[in-house]
Coordinates of C-alpha atoms and ligand atoms in Angstrom, one line a residue:
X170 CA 202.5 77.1 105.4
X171 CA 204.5 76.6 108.3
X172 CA 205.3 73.3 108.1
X173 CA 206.5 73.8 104.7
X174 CA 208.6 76.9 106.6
X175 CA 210.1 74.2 108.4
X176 CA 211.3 72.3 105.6
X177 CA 208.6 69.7 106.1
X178 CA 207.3 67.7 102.5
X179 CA 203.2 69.0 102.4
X180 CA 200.7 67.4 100.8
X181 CA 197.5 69.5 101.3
X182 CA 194.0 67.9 100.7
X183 CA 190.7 69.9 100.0
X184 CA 187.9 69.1 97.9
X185 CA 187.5 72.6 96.9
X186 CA 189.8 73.1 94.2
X187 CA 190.3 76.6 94.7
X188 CA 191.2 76.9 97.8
X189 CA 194.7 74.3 97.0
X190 CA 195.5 76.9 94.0
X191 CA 195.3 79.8 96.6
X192 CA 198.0 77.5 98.7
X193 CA 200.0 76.9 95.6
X194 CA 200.4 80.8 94.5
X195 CA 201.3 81.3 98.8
X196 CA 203.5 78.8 98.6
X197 CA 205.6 79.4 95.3
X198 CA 205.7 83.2 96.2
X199 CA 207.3 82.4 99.3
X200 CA 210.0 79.7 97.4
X201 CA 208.5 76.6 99.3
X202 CA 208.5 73.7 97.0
X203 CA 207.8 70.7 98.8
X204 CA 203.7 71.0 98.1
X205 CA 201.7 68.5 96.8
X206 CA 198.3 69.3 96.3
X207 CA 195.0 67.0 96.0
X208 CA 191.6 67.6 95.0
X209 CA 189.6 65.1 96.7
X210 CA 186.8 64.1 99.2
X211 CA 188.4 63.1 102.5
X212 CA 188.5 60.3 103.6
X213 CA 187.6 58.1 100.7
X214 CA 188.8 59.3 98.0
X215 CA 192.3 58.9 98.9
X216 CA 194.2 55.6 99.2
X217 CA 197.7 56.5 101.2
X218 CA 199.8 53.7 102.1
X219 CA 199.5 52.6 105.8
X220 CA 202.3 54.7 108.2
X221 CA 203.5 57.1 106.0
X222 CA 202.5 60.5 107.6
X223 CA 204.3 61.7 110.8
X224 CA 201.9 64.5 111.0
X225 CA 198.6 65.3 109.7
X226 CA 196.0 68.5 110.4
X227 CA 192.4 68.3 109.8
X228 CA 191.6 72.0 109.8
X229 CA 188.0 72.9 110.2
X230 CA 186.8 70.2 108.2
X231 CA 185.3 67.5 111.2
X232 CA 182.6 69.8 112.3
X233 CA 180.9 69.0 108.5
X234 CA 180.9 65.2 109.4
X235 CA 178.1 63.0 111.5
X236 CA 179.6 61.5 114.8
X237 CA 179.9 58.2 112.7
X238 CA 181.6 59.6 110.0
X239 CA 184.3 61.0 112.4
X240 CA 185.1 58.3 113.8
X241 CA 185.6 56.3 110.3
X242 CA 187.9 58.8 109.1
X243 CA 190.1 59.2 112.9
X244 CA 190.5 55.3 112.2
X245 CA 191.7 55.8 108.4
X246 CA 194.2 58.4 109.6
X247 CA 195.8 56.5 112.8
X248 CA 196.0 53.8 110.1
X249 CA 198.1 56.4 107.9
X250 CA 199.9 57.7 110.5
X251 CA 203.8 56.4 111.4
X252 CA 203.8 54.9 114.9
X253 CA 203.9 58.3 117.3
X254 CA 202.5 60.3 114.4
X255 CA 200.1 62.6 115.2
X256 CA 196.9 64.0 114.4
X257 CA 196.3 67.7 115.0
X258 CA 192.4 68.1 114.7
X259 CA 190.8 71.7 115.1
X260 CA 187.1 72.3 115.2
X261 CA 184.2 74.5 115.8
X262 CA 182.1 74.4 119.1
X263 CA 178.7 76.3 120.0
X264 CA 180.8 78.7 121.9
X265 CA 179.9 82.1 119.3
X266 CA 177.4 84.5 120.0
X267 CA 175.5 83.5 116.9
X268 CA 174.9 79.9 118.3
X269 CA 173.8 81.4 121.8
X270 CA 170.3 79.5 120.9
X271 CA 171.7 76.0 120.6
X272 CA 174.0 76.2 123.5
X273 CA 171.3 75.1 126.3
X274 CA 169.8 72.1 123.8
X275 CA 173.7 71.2 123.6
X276 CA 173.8 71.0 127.2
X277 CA 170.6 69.1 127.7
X278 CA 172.1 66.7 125.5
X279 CA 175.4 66.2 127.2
X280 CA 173.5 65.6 130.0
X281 CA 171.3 63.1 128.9
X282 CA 174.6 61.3 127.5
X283 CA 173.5 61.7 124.0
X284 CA 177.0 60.5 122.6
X285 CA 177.1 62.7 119.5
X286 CA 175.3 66.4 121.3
X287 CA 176.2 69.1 118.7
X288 CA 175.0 67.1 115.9
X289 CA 172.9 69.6 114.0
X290 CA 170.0 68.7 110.9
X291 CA 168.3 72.1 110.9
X292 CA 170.8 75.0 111.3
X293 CA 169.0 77.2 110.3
X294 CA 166.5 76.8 113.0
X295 CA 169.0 78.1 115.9
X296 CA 171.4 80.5 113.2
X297 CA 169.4 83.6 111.9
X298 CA 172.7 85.6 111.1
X299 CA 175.3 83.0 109.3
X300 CA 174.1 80.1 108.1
X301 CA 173.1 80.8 104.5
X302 CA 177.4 80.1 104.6
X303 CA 176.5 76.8 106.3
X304 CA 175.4 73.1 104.5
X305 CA 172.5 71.7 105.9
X306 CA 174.6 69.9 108.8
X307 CA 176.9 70.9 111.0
X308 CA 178.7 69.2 114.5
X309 CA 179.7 71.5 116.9
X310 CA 182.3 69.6 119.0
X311 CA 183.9 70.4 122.4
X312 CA 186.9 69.2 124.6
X313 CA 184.9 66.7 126.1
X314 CA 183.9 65.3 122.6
X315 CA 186.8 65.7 120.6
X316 CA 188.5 63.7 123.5
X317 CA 185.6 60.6 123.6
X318 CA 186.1 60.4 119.5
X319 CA 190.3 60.7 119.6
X320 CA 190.3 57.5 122.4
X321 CA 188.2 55.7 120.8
X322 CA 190.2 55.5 117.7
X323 CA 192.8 54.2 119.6
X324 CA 195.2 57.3 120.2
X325 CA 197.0 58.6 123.0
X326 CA 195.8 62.5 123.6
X327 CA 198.9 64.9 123.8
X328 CA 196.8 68.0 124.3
X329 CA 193.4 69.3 124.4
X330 CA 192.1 72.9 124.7
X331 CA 189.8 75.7 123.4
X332 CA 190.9 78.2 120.9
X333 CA 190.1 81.8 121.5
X334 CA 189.4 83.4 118.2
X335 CA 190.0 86.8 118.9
X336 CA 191.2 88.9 116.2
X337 CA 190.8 86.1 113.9
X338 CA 186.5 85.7 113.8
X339 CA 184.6 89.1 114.1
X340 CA 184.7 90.6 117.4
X341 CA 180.8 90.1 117.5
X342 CA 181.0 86.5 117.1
X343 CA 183.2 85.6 120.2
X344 CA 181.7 84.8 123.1
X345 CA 184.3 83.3 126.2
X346 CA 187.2 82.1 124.4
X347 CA 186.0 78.8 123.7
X348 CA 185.3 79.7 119.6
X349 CA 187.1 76.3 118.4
X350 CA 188.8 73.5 119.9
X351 CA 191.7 72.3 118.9
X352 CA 193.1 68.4 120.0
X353 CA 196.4 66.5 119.0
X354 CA 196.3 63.0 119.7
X355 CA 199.8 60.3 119.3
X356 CA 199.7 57.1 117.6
X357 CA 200.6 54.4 120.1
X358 CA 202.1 51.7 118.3
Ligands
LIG933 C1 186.0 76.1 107.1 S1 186.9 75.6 105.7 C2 188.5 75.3 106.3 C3 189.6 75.5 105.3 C4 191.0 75.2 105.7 N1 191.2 73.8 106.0 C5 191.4 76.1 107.0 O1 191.5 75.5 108.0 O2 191.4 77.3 106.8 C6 186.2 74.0 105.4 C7 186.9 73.4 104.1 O3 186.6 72.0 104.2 C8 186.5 71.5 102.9 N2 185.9 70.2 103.0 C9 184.7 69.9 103.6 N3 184.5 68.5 103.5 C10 185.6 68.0 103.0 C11 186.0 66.7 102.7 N4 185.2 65.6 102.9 N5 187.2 66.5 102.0 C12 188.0 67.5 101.7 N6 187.7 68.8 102.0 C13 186.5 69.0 102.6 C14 185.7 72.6 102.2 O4 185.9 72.6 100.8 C15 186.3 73.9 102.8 O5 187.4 74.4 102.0

């Protein structure tokens, strides 16, 4: 929404129909008609010519993926990306009071240099309160992660940092600040 306040041309991805009608009524009641809307499984089910974003968000959407599968789709967007496009990538970390459980197997495996540590096969084994919401995999990232995955792909990183959630997630789920992470990395060439 607030790219399209800035006169930018959208086109917003989810595989969720619903949630793209729910942009569309938001977006014609506030007069902003340069949305395109698609209904598809990222990455694969879209075929974008190479360089033709300057910008692109992935919202809350990385945190479903393995390690692997992150790094396939940060190389098919620096491939659809403009040279100095950038990528704007927000996630989910461990950092909530409902994950308190996992936090010190997450830091075990950091230490032990396991290179993807929040991937998680069982979440209901550390989440009692939440995770009927959640599939049966989730990947908590961090700053440290998020970083490893955005350099590997090849781009330059503008800015890295934690997102404190409060007054957006329910006061009893924030725990120091560090609810999300959020990571914007430049195209180089
Ligand atoms: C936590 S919600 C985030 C919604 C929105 N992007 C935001 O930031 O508010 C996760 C969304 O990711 C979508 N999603 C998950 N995997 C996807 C994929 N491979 N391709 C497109 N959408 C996906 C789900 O349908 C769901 O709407």
């Amino acid at each position: 929404m607030k790219a399209l306040e800035n006169g930018a041309k959208v086109i917003a991805n989810d595989m969720d129909i619903r949630h793209l009608e729910h942009l569309e009524d938001a977006a014609s009641k506030l007069g902003y008609s340069e949305l395109e809307t698609l209904a598809a499984e990222f990455p694969h089910e879209m075929g974008f010519p190479a360089k033709s974003f300057r910008k692109i968000l992935i919202s809350r959407v990385l945190h479903f993926f393995s390690g692997e599968q992150i790094k396939a789709s940060l190389q098919q967007v620096y491939d659809w990306l403009e040279p100095n496009g950038e990528l704007y990538v927000v996630c989910e970390t461990t950092f909530l009071t409902n994950w308190l459980s996992f936090i010190p197997e997450y830091e075990k495996r950091k230490a032990a240099g396991v290179e993807f540590s929040g991937e998680i096969d069982n979440p209901k084994h550390w989440e009692k309160s939440w995770s009927d919401n959640l599939p049966e995999f989730v990947h908590w990232l961090d700053k440290d992660s998020l970083s490893v995955l955005f350099e590997k792909a090849g781009f330059e990183i503008v800015e890295v940092d934690y997102i404190n959630r409060k007054g957006q997630f329910p006061d009893s789920l924030l725990l120091d600040g560090r609810e999300s992470v959020g990571i914007i990395g430049r195209r180089r060439d």
